[in-house]
Tab-separated table of C-alpha atoms and ligand atoms in Angstrom:
chain	number	residue	atom	x	y	z
I	1389	MET	CA	-0.272	-22.065	-3.630
I	1390	SER	CA	2.086	-19.181	-2.893
I	1391	GLU	CA	5.021	-19.834	-5.168
I	1392	LEU	CA	4.564	-16.731	-7.347
I	1393	THR	CA	3.865	-14.494	-4.356
I	1394	GLU	CA	6.923	-15.763	-2.537
I	1395	ARG	CA	9.126	-15.150	-5.569
I	1396	LEU	CA	7.627	-11.703	-6.197
I	1397	GLN	CA	8.437	-10.785	-2.598
I	1398	ARG	CA	11.989	-12.106	-2.912
I	1399	THR	CA	12.866	-10.626	-6.335
I	1400	GLN	CA	10.277	-7.842	-6.851
I	1401	ASN	CA	9.702	-9.287	-10.295
I	1402	LEU	CA	7.985	-12.000	-12.326
I	1403	SER	CA	7.515	-12.715	-16.027
I	1404	ASP	CA	4.493	-11.224	-17.825
I	1405	GLU	CA	2.780	-14.611	-17.830
I	1406	GLU	CA	3.356	-15.053	-14.116
I	1407	LEU	CA	2.083	-11.567	-13.350
I	1408	MET	CA	-1.062	-12.292	-15.375
I	1409	LEU	CA	-1.618	-15.440	-13.339
I	1410	LEU	CA	-1.051	-13.635	-10.056
I	1411	ILE	CA	-3.329	-10.724	-11.007
I	1412	GLU	CA	-6.048	-13.177	-11.931
I	1413	GLY	CA	-5.883	-14.752	-8.492
I	1414	GLY	CA	-3.607	-17.712	-9.203
I	1415	ASP	CA	-2.035	-17.669	-5.726
I	1416	ASP	CA	-3.455	-17.742	-2.213
I	1417	GLN	CA	-4.898	-14.238	-1.810
I	1418	GLU	CA	-4.722	-14.153	1.970
I	1419	ASP	CA	-1.050	-15.119	1.865
I	1420	LEU	CA	-0.390	-12.339	-0.652
I	1421	ARG	CA	-2.095	-9.824	1.603
I	1422	ARG	CA	-0.171	-10.972	4.672
I	1423	ARG	CA	3.161	-10.729	2.877
I	1424	ALA	CA	2.313	-7.262	1.563
I	1425	ASP	CA	1.482	-6.118	5.097
I	1426	ALA	CA	4.752	-7.611	6.388
I	1427	VAL	CA	6.757	-5.759	3.707
I	1428	ARG	CA	4.950	-2.532	4.503
I	1429	ARG	CA	5.792	-2.989	8.204
I	1430	GLU	CA	9.450	-3.638	7.372
I	1431	HIS	CA	9.703	-0.290	5.572
I	1432	TYR	CA	7.182	1.944	7.316
I	1433	GLY	CA	6.246	0.173	10.539
I	1434	THR	CA	2.611	0.834	11.342
I	1435	ASP	CA	2.829	4.535	10.460
I	1436	VAL	CA	0.234	6.030	8.142
I	1437	TYR	CA	1.001	9.326	6.427
I	1438	THR	CA	-1.699	11.840	5.638
I	1439	ARG	CA	-2.057	14.338	2.816
I	1440	GLY	CA	-4.585	17.145	3.001
I	1441	LEU	CA	-6.396	17.256	-0.319
I	1442	ILE	CA	-7.570	20.659	-1.540
I	1443	GLU	CA	-9.795	20.301	-4.592
I	1444	PHE	CA	-9.438	23.874	-5.759
I	1445	THR	CA	-11.240	23.877	-9.117
I	1446	ASN	CA	-13.584	21.582	-11.018
I	1447	TYR	CA	-13.336	23.497	-14.291
I	1448	CYS	CA	-11.598	21.307	-16.857
I	1449	ARG	CA	-10.726	21.735	-20.514
I	1450	ASN	CA	-10.419	17.985	-21.020
I	1451	ASP	CA	-13.105	15.472	-21.794
I	1452	CYS	CA	-11.908	12.164	-20.338
I	1453	TYR	CA	-14.701	9.643	-20.872
I	1454	TYR	CA	-14.635	8.336	-17.288
I	1455	CYS	CA	-14.489	11.598	-15.386
I	1456	GLY	CA	-17.472	13.424	-13.891
I	1457	ILE	CA	-15.880	16.885	-14.204
I	1458	ARG	CA	-15.183	16.469	-17.934
I	1459	ARG	CA	-15.808	19.542	-20.042
I	1460	SER	CA	-18.927	18.147	-21.729
I	1461	ASN	CA	-20.725	17.522	-18.466
I	1462	THR	CA	-22.968	20.569	-18.594
I	1463	ALA	CA	-24.859	19.311	-15.541
I	1464	ALA	CA	-21.816	19.894	-13.333
I	1465	LYS	CA	-21.931	23.048	-11.264
I	1466	ARG	CA	-18.504	24.625	-11.604
I	1467	TYR	CA	-16.474	26.315	-8.886
I	1468	ARG	CA	-12.984	27.513	-8.199
I	1469	LEU	CA	-11.469	28.523	-4.875
I	1470	SER	CA	-9.762	31.895	-4.492
I	1471	GLU	CA	-6.174	32.157	-3.355
I	1472	GLU	CA	-7.437	33.254	0.068
I	1473	GLU	CA	-9.713	30.231	0.311
I	1474	ILE	CA	-6.872	27.892	-0.621
I	1475	LEU	CA	-4.604	29.472	1.986
I	1476	ALA	CA	-7.382	29.169	4.565
I	1477	CYS	CA	-7.602	25.423	3.808
I	1478	CYS	CA	-3.849	25.146	4.422
I	1479	ALA	CA	-4.096	27.079	7.693
I	1480	GLN	CA	-6.820	24.804	8.929
I	1481	GLY	CA	-4.913	21.776	7.687
I	1482	TYR	CA	-1.748	22.795	9.485
I	1483	GLU	CA	-3.687	23.189	12.738
I	1484	LEU	CA	-5.005	19.686	12.200
I	1485	ASP	CA	-1.417	18.356	11.878
I	1486	PHE	CA	-1.288	17.973	8.115
I	1487	ARG	CA	2.244	18.444	6.785
I	1488	THR	CA	1.457	17.873	3.108
I	1489	PHE	CA	-0.987	19.896	1.056
I	1490	VAL	CA	-2.192	18.545	-2.253
I	1491	LEU	CA	-3.675	21.044	-4.681
I	1492	GLN	CA	-5.758	19.049	-7.127
I	1493	GLY	CA	-8.038	20.236	-9.861
I	1494	GLY	CA	-9.244	20.013	-13.402
I	1495	GLU	CA	-7.139	21.636	-16.119
I	1496	ASP	CA	-8.520	25.103	-15.558
I	1497	GLY	CA	-7.197	27.916	-17.766
I	1498	TYR	CA	-8.056	30.503	-15.116
I	1499	PHE	CA	-5.181	29.179	-13.023
I	1500	THR	CA	-2.344	30.468	-15.154
I	1501	ASP	CA	1.252	29.657	-14.265
I	1502	ASP	CA	1.498	33.047	-12.564
I	1503	ARG	CA	-1.517	32.323	-10.377
I	1504	ILE	CA	-0.250	28.847	-9.440
I	1505	CYS	CA	3.201	30.265	-8.668
I	1506	SER	CA	1.681	32.962	-6.485
I	1507	ILE	CA	-0.284	30.389	-4.479
I	1508	VAL	CA	2.668	28.004	-4.169
I	1509	THR	CA	5.017	30.812	-3.108
I	1510	LYS	CA	2.671	31.867	-0.327
I	1511	ILE	CA	2.153	28.338	0.965
I	1512	ARG	CA	5.908	27.777	0.870
I	1513	GLU	CA	6.569	30.984	2.865
I	1514	ARG	CA	3.999	30.170	5.497
I	1515	TYR	CA	4.736	26.464	5.852
I	1516	PRO	CA	8.430	25.825	5.235
I	1517	ASP	CA	8.134	22.460	7.011
I	1518	CYS	CA	5.406	21.160	4.682
I	1519	ALA	CA	5.410	19.385	1.349
I	1520	ILE	CA	3.467	21.059	-1.449
I	1521	THR	CA	2.013	18.601	-3.925
I	1522	LEU	CA	0.437	19.672	-7.185
I	1523	SER	CA	-2.025	17.585	-9.191
I	1524	LEU	CA	-3.008	19.861	-12.054
I	1525	GLY	CA	-2.921	17.476	-14.987
I	1526	GLU	CA	-0.544	17.740	-17.924
I	1527	LYS	CA	1.662	20.841	-18.000
I	1528	GLU	CA	4.565	21.918	-20.162
I	1529	ARG	CA	8.065	21.474	-18.835
I	1530	GLU	CA	8.617	25.213	-18.397
I	1531	SER	CA	5.473	25.546	-16.262
I	1532	LEU	CA	6.530	22.608	-14.118
I	1533	ARG	CA	9.948	24.193	-13.695
I	1534	ARG	CA	8.396	27.448	-12.514
I	1535	PHE	CA	6.142	25.669	-9.987
I	1536	ARG	CA	9.158	23.805	-8.693
I	1537	ASP	CA	11.138	27.030	-8.306
I	1538	ALA	CA	8.187	28.558	-6.454
I	1539	GLY	CA	8.451	25.765	-3.889
I	1540	ALA	CA	6.333	22.827	-5.050
I	1541	ASN	CA	8.125	19.563	-4.384
I	1542	ARG	CA	5.707	16.810	-5.317
I	1543	TYR	CA	3.370	16.124	-8.242
I	1544	LEU	CA	0.629	13.542	-8.713
I	1545	LEU	CA	-0.193	12.523	-12.254
I	1546	ARG	CA	-1.650	9.086	-12.741
I	1547	HIS	CA	-0.726	7.592	-16.085
I	1548	GLU	CA	-4.273	6.076	-16.046
I	1549	THR	CA	-3.280	3.160	-18.302
I	1550	ALA	CA	0.090	2.345	-19.836
I	1551	ASP	CA	-1.376	0.744	-22.946
I	1552	ASP	CA	-1.764	3.018	-25.967
I	1553	GLU	CA	-4.879	1.314	-27.323
I	1554	HIS	CA	-6.539	1.294	-23.933
I	1555	TYR	CA	-5.571	4.943	-23.383
I	1556	LYS	CA	-7.383	5.846	-26.602
I	1557	LYS	CA	-10.513	4.082	-25.393
I	1558	LEU	CA	-10.563	6.176	-22.220
I	1559	HIS	CA	-9.654	9.570	-23.689
I	1560	PRO	CA	-10.547	11.758	-26.662
I	1561	ALA	CA	-8.039	11.947	-29.534
I	1562	GLN	CA	-6.438	15.212	-28.349
I	1563	LEU	CA	-4.982	13.440	-25.331
I	1564	SER	CA	-2.136	10.978	-25.655
I	1565	LEU	CA	-0.347	8.539	-23.421
I	1566	ALA	CA	2.932	9.760	-24.919
I	1567	HIS	CA	2.354	13.299	-23.652
I	1568	ARG	CA	1.251	12.131	-20.240
I	1569	LYS	CA	4.371	9.989	-19.924
I	1570	GLU	CA	6.529	12.880	-21.120
I	1571	CYS	CA	5.139	15.002	-18.285
I	1572	LEU	CA	6.010	12.285	-15.806
I	1573	TRP	CA	9.591	12.085	-17.060
I	1574	ASN	CA	9.880	15.891	-16.962
I	1575	LEU	CA	8.657	15.887	-13.386
I	1576	LYS	CA	11.320	13.360	-12.411
I	1577	GLU	CA	14.049	15.340	-14.132
I	1578	LEU	CA	12.965	18.534	-12.413
I	1579	GLY	CA	13.437	16.850	-9.052
I	1580	TYR	CA	9.821	16.423	-8.053
I	1581	GLN	CA	8.774	13.469	-5.959
I	1582	VAL	CA	6.359	11.858	-8.368
I	1583	GLY	CA	3.131	9.958	-7.907
I	1584	SER	CA	1.541	7.988	-10.711
I	1585	GLY	CA	-1.084	5.276	-10.870
I	1586	PHE	CA	-4.152	3.921	-12.587
I	1587	MET	CA	-7.779	2.997	-12.121
I	1588	VAL	CA	-8.677	-0.633	-11.497
I	1589	GLY	CA	-11.542	-2.042	-13.534
I	1590	SER	CA	-11.797	0.877	-15.921
I	1591	PRO	CA	-13.826	0.163	-19.078
I	1592	TYR	CA	-12.082	-2.188	-21.544
I	1593	GLN	CA	-9.203	-2.898	-19.132
I	1594	THR	CA	-7.613	-6.317	-19.563
I	1595	THR	CA	-5.197	-8.242	-17.362
I	1596	GLN	CA	-2.557	-7.574	-20.002
I	1597	ASN	CA	-3.195	-3.832	-19.544
I	1598	LEU	CA	-2.557	-4.180	-15.812
I	1599	VAL	CA	0.736	-5.936	-16.556
I	1600	SER	CA	1.653	-2.977	-18.795
I	1601	ASP	CA	0.830	-0.646	-15.896
I	1602	LEU	CA	3.186	-2.554	-13.621
I	1603	ARG	CA	5.930	-2.560	-16.271
I	1604	PHE	CA	5.620	1.176	-16.818
I	1605	LEU	CA	5.803	1.770	-13.069
I	1606	GLN	CA	8.948	-0.367	-12.898
I	1607	GLU	CA	10.487	1.955	-15.475
I	1608	LEU	CA	9.319	5.159	-13.836
I	1609	GLN	CA	10.025	4.111	-10.225
I	1610	PRO	CA	7.610	6.705	-8.824
I	1611	ASP	CA	7.622	7.644	-5.151
I	1612	MET	CA	3.883	7.205	-4.828
I	1613	ILE	CA	1.487	4.901	-6.663
I	1614	GLY	CA	-2.194	5.739	-6.353
I	1615	ILE	CA	-4.799	3.268	-7.475
I	1616	GLY	CA	-8.521	3.035	-6.896
I	1617	PRO	CA	-11.497	1.292	-8.432
I	1618	TYR	CA	-13.076	2.916	-11.485
I	1619	LEU	CA	-16.432	4.292	-10.347
I	1620	THR	CA	-19.208	5.178	-12.696
I	1621	HIS	CA	-20.726	8.631	-13.194
I	1622	LYS	CA	-24.031	8.980	-14.995
I	1623	GLU	CA	-23.086	12.190	-16.813
I	1624	THR	CA	-20.266	10.502	-18.770
I	1625	PRO	CA	-20.212	8.345	-21.921
I	1626	PHE	CA	-19.214	5.427	-19.656
I	1627	ARG	CA	-22.440	5.548	-17.651
I	1628	GLU	CA	-23.315	1.952	-18.593
I	1629	PHE	CA	-20.035	0.434	-17.447
I	1630	PRO	CA	-19.911	-1.258	-14.038
I	1631	ASN	CA	-17.697	-0.126	-11.176
I	1632	GLY	CA	-14.311	-1.734	-10.732
I	1633	SER	CA	-14.139	-4.191	-7.845
I	1634	MET	CA	-12.830	-3.632	-4.376
I	1635	GLU	CA	-11.296	-7.096	-4.273
I	1636	GLN	CA	-9.264	-6.526	-7.399
I	1637	THR	CA	-8.107	-3.129	-6.138
I	1638	LEU	CA	-6.963	-4.636	-2.823
I	1639	HIS	CA	-5.256	-7.424	-4.709
I	1640	MET	CA	-3.391	-4.909	-6.898
I	1641	ILE	CA	-2.332	-2.880	-3.827
I	1642	SER	CA	-0.718	-6.010	-2.386
I	1643	ILE	CA	1.042	-6.803	-5.653
I	1644	LEU	CA	2.312	-3.194	-5.813
I	1645	ARG	CA	3.616	-3.432	-2.250
I	1646	LEU	CA	5.643	-6.540	-3.101
I	1647	MET	CA	6.990	-5.030	-6.323
I	1648	PHE	CA	7.656	-1.560	-4.849
I	1649	PRO	CA	8.480	-2.160	-1.175
I	1650	TYR	CA	9.595	1.457	-0.685
I	1651	ALA	CA	6.554	3.100	-2.281
I	1652	LEU	CA	3.934	5.367	-0.795
I	1653	LEU	CA	0.632	3.657	-1.534
I	1654	PRO	CA	-2.543	5.556	-0.663
I	1655	ALA	CA	-5.767	3.911	0.453
I	1656	THR	CA	-7.806	6.173	-1.806
I	1657	THR	CA	-11.143	7.919	-1.474
I	1658	ALA	CA	-12.467	5.800	-4.354
I	1659	LEU	CA	-11.664	2.696	-2.301
I	1660	GLY	CA	-13.521	4.202	0.653
I	1661	THR	CA	-16.432	4.997	-1.628
I	1662	ILE	CA	-16.905	1.493	-2.980
I	1663	HIS	CA	-17.000	-0.035	0.522
I	1664	PRO	CA	-17.504	1.610	3.934
I	1665	ARG	CA	-14.299	0.002	5.202
I	1666	GLY	CA	-12.453	0.081	1.892
I	1667	ARG	CA	-9.649	2.331	3.088
I	1668	GLU	CA	-9.071	0.225	6.201
I	1669	MET	CA	-8.844	-2.877	4.054
I	1670	GLY	CA	-6.514	-0.971	1.717
I	1671	LEU	CA	-4.155	-0.348	4.640
I	1672	GLN	CA	-4.304	-4.013	5.591
I	1673	ALA	CA	-3.465	-4.928	1.989
I	1674	GLY	CA	-0.261	-2.849	2.026
I	1675	ALA	CA	-1.243	0.830	1.683
I	1676	ASN	CA	0.382	3.388	4.000
I	1677	VAL	CA	-1.095	6.788	3.099
I	1678	VAL	CA	-4.530	8.392	3.427
I	1679	MET	CA	-5.632	11.589	1.743
I	1680	PRO	CA	-8.528	13.194	3.577
I	1681	ASN	CA	-10.315	16.171	2.138
I	1682	LEU	CA	-9.447	19.700	3.245
I	1683	SER	CA	-11.691	21.444	0.719
I	1684	PRO	CA	-14.415	23.703	2.130
I	1685	THR	CA	-17.516	21.611	2.861
I	1686	GLY	CA	-19.577	23.746	0.494
I	1687	VAL	CA	-17.703	22.623	-2.620
I	1688	ARG	CA	-16.917	19.002	-1.820
I	1689	LYS	CA	-19.997	17.580	-3.490
I	1690	LEU	CA	-19.122	19.537	-6.624
I	1691	TYR	CA	-15.745	17.876	-7.114
I	1692	GLN	CA	-17.508	14.785	-8.331
I	1693	LEU	CA	-15.185	12.641	-10.411
I	1694	TYR	CA	-17.564	9.738	-9.705
I	1695	GLU	CA	-20.817	9.273	-7.820
I	1696	ASN	CA	-21.393	8.844	-4.067
I	1697	LYS	CA	-18.030	10.238	-3.014
I	1698	ILE	CA	-17.587	9.920	0.752
I	1699	CYS	CA	-17.023	12.610	3.399
I	1700	THR	CA	-18.614	15.403	1.358
I	1701	GLY	CA	-20.622	16.639	4.349
I	1702	ASP	CA	-17.861	16.580	6.955
I	1703	GLU	CA	-15.708	19.389	8.260
I	1704	ALA	CA	-11.964	18.845	7.866
I	1705	ALA	CA	-11.564	18.308	11.609
I	1706	GLU	CA	-14.264	15.633	11.652
I	1707	CYS	CA	-12.563	13.900	8.725
I	1708	ARG	CA	-9.275	13.885	10.545
I	1709	SER	CA	-10.639	12.368	13.756
I	1710	CYS	CA	-12.865	9.905	11.913
I	1711	LEU	CA	-9.897	8.754	9.893
I	1712	SER	CA	-7.639	8.486	12.950
I	1713	ARG	CA	-10.177	6.142	14.506
I	1714	ARG	CA	-10.492	4.134	11.323
I	1715	VAL	CA	-6.735	3.775	10.938
I	1716	ALA	CA	-6.347	2.768	14.597
I	1717	SER	CA	-9.137	0.199	14.239
I	1718	VAL	CA	-6.891	-1.904	11.993
I	1719	GLY	CA	-3.744	-1.522	14.079
I	1720	TYR	CA	-1.904	1.382	12.409
I	1721	GLN	CA	-1.546	5.012	13.458
I	1722	ILE	CA	-1.629	8.372	11.738
I	1723	VAL	CA	1.585	10.315	12.296
I	1724	THR	CA	2.336	14.037	12.097
I	1725	ASP	CA	5.051	13.891	9.491
I	1726	VAL	CA	5.784	15.265	6.059
I	1727	GLY	CA	5.769	11.618	4.989
I	1728	ASP	CA	8.616	11.353	2.530
I	1729	VAL	CA	9.290	8.173	0.647
I	1730	LYS	CA	11.819	5.804	2.237
I	1731	ARG	CA	13.941	4.378	-0.510
I	1732	SER	CA	16.449	1.967	0.915
X	2409	LIG	N1	-6.829	16.798	-13.680
X	2409	LIG	C1	-5.875	16.090	-12.870
X	2409	LIG	C2	-6.532	15.440	-11.657
X	2409	LIG	C3	-7.476	14.345	-12.040
X	2409	LIG	S1	-8.519	13.715	-10.764
X	2409	LIG	C4	-5.142	15.093	-13.736
X	2409	LIG	O1	-5.397	15.033	-14.930
X	2409	LIG	O2	-4.285	14.398	-13.224
X	2409	LIG	C5	-7.493	12.473	-10.044
X	2409	LIG	C6	-7.718	11.037	-10.487
X	2409	LIG	O3	-9.041	10.621	-10.278
X	2409	LIG	C7	-7.495	10.773	-11.954
X	2409	LIG	O4	-6.137	10.683	-12.256
X	2409	LIG	C8	-8.251	9.457	-12.187
X	2409	LIG	O5	-7.387	8.338	-12.087
X	2409	LIG	C9	-9.251	9.443	-11.029
X	2409	LIG	N2	-10.626	9.384	-11.545
X	2409	LIG	C10	-11.214	10.218	-12.431
X	2409	LIG	N3	-12.456	9.788	-12.725
X	2409	LIG	C11	-12.655	8.662	-12.018
X	2409	LIG	C12	-13.735	7.736	-11.912
X	2409	LIG	N4	-14.847	7.881	-12.605
X	2409	LIG	N5	-13.573	6.682	-11.080
X	2409	LIG	C13	-12.450	6.526	-10.365
X	2409	LIG	N6	-11.406	7.344	-10.438
X	2409	LIG	C14	-11.505	8.405	-11.255
């Protein structure tokens, strides 16, 4: 049975009912995976883009129920990198052939717009040939405009779930899906390349919710779509909920590849955490980006969104060579490239 898969590949669309069926495994899964890989090869060959992830602060004013660095987790040891440390990560990253730097963190009031602009300006001056990606959570339009003017050109902000009711089950009342979406639209208007996405298997998630995620992404048409399994963290209110599944995450990556042939789809750290070869399987299911860690080894364990995060003991250089081997083991290759989206 591959009728739905074949039609999704041909038209990049299906009805809600058909998507539900497909998500729930109604078609031949191996055929879906093979088609997703073929579509990925059509658009990106066997190239895999890298992004150097710099987790620069784990202070956060928010209290998302799933996240290990939520404000109420008093067990978390907090850290923030200095501007010099961040620039040192970039220098090392550039030497290691990274051409995109991703600054990700909690929503940390210490990093005012001025401080972010100062950091972005310096990275932009030193590395004119690199993309600067920010992933700082929800910011006002004026702040986003200033970061853009300073030289940032990409922003990652997962919508987390596109269903209002589900959003409320994952976040405290101060946070709203409407505001998160507004940020995403502002980012698009300001000319950022935008990444969004969601967790797979998050608490209370239904198949209908996943259809809503796909519909929202069709509206937004982001450049990158990052998904990974929900992974539990014992210092959160969701400690009793099980992890999302690798199989469902791989399945969703393939569906995303057929619906968004042009998209940048990362094989995420969460996928590598749930299975030792999760990222490799992610690539085989249609992903074409990996995001190894460039943070100083000393702080990696502290940026603990979920438990058992991989690569926390490795130096950046080890991560790079380990990942090159892993990518090559499934027939793709890491390229030294800024890795822009290829919209045809
Ligand atoms: N503060 C930023 C960065 C968040 S961390 C922001 O708000 O965008 C990046 C992503 O990690 C989140 O968007 C979320 O989808 C994911 N994440 C957080 N907790 C997680 C968990 N327990 N399991 C899996 N993914 C998680």
